[in-house]
PDB file of C-alpha atoms in Angstrom:
ATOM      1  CA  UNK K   1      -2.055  -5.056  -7.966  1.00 50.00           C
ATOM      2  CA  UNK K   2      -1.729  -6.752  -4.488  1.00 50.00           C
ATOM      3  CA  UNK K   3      -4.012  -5.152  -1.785  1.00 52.00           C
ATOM      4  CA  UNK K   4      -2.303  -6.083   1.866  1.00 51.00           C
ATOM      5  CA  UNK K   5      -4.587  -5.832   4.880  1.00 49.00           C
ATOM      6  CA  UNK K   6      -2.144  -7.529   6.942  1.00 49.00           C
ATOM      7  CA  UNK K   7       0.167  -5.130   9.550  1.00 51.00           C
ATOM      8  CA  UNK K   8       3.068  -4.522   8.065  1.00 50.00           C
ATOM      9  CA  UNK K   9       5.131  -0.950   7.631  1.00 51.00           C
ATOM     10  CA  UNK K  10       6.539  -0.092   4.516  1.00 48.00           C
ATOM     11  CA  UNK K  11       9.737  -1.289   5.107  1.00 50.00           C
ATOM     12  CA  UNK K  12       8.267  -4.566   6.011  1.00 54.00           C
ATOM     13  CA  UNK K  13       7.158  -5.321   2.489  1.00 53.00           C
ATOM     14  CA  UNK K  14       9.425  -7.818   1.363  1.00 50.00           C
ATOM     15  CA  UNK K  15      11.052  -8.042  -1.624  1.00 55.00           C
ATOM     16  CA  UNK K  16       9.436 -11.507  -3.094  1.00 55.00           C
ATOM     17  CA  UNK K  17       6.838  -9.748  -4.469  1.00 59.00           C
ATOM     18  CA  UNK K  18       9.001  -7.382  -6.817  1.00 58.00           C
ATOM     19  CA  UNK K  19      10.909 -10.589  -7.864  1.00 61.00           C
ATOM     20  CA  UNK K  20       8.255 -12.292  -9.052  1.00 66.00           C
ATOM     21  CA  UNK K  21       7.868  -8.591 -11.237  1.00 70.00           C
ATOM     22  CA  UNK K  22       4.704  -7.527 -10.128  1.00 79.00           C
ATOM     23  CA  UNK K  23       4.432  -4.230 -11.483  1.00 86.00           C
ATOM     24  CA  UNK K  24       3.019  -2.608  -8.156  1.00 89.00           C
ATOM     25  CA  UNK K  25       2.084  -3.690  -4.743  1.00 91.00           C
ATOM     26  CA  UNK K  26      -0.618  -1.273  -2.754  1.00 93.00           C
ATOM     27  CA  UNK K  27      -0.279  -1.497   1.117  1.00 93.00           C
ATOM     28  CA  UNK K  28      -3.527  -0.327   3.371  1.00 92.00           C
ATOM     29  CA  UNK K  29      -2.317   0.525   7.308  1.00 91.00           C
ATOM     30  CA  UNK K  30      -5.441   0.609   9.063  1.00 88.00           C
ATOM     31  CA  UNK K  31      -3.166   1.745  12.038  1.00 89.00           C
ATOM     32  CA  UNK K  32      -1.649   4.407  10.322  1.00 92.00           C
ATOM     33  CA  UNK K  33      -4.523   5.262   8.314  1.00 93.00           C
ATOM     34  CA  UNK K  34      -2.855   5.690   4.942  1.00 95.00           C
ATOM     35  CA  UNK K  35      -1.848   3.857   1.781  1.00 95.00           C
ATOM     36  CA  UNK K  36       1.019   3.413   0.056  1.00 95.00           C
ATOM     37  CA  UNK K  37       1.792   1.981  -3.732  1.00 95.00           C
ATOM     38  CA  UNK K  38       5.253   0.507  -4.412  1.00 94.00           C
ATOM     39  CA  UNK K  39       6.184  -0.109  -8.056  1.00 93.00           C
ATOM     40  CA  UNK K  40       9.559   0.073  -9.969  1.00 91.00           C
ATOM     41  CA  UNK K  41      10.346  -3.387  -9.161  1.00 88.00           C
ATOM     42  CA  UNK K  42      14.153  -4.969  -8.471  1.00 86.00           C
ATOM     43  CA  UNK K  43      16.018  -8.169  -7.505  1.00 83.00           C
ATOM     44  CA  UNK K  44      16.315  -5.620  -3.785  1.00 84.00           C
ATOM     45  CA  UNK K  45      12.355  -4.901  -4.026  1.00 86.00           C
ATOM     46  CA  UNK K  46      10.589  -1.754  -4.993  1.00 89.00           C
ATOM     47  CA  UNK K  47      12.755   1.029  -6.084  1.00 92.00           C
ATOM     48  CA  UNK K  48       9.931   3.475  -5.465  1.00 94.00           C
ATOM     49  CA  UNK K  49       7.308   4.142  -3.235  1.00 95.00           C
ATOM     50  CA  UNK K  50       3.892   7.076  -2.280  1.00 96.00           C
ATOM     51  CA  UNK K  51       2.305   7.307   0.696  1.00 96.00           C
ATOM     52  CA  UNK K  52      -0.863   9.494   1.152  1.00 96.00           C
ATOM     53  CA  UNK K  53      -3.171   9.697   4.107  1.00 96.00           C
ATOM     54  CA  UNK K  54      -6.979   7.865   4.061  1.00 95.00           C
ATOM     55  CA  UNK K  55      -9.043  10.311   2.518  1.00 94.00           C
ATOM     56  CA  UNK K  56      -6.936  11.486  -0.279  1.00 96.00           C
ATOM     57  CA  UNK K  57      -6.245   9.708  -3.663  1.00 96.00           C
ATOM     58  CA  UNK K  58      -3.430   7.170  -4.369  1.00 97.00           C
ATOM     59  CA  UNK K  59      -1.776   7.645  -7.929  1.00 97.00           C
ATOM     60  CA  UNK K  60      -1.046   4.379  -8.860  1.00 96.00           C
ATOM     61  CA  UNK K  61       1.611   5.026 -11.536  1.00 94.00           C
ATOM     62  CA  UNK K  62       1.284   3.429 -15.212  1.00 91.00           C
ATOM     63  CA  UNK K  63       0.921   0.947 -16.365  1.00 88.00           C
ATOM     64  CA  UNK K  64      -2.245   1.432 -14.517  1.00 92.00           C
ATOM     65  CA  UNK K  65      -2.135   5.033 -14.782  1.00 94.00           C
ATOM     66  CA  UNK K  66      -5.163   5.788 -12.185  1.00 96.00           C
ATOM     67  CA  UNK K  67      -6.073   7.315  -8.593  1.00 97.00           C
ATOM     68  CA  UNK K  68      -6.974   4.862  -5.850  1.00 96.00           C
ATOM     69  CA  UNK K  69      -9.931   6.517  -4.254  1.00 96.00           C
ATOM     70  CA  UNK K  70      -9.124   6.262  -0.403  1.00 95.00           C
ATOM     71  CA  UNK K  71     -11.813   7.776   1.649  1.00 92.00           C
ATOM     72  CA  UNK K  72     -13.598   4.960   2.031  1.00 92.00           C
ATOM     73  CA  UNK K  73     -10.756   3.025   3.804  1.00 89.00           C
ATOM     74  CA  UNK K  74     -11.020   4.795   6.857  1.00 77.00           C
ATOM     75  CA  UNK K  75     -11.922   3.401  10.049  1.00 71.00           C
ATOM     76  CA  UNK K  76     -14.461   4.265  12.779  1.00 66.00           C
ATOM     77  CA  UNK K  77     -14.100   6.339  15.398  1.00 65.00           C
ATOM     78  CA  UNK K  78     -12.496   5.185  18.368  1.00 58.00           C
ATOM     79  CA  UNK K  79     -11.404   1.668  16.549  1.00 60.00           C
ATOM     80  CA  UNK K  80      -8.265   2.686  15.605  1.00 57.00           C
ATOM     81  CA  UNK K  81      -7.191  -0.708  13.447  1.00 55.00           C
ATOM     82  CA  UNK K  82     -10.698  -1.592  13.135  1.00 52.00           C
ATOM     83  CA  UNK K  83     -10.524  -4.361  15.601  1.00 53.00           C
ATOM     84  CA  UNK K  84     -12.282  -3.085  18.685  1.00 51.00           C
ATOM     85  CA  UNK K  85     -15.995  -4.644  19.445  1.00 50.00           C
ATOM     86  CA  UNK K  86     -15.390  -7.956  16.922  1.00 44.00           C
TER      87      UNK K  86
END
């Protein structure tokens, strides 16, 4: 499992990653404040994709079979990517 903290969308993700067959790629958006697992990978990239808000779990599908526990990925008040007062 790749964990991006990079700013990217979800359509941004490209397709290298699924090439190479990893079996699911997890995307944090600070910005957005949610996190999304892509897995089902093909020669176009992920065939399928969740999104769920911080503070809620993340099913990453088998072969991992488990729930990515997200409330700790959220960011403080007022720093809406995190950024603010580095």
């Amino acid at each position: 499992m790749t964990v991006m903290l990079e700013r990217t969308t979800a359509t941004d993700v490209p397709s290298g990653t699924a090439r190479f067959r990893a079996l699911c790629r997890t995307l944090l958006d600070m910005e957005e404040q949610a996190a999304t697992v892509f897995w089902r990978p093909s020669e176009r990239g992920y065939d399928s994709r969740l999104t769920t808000p911080f503070g809620d779990p993340l099913r990453i599908p088998e072969p991992f079979g488990c729930d990515l526990d997200t409330s700790g990925f959220k960011t403080p008040a007022g720093e809406p990517d995190g950024t603010e007062g580095r």
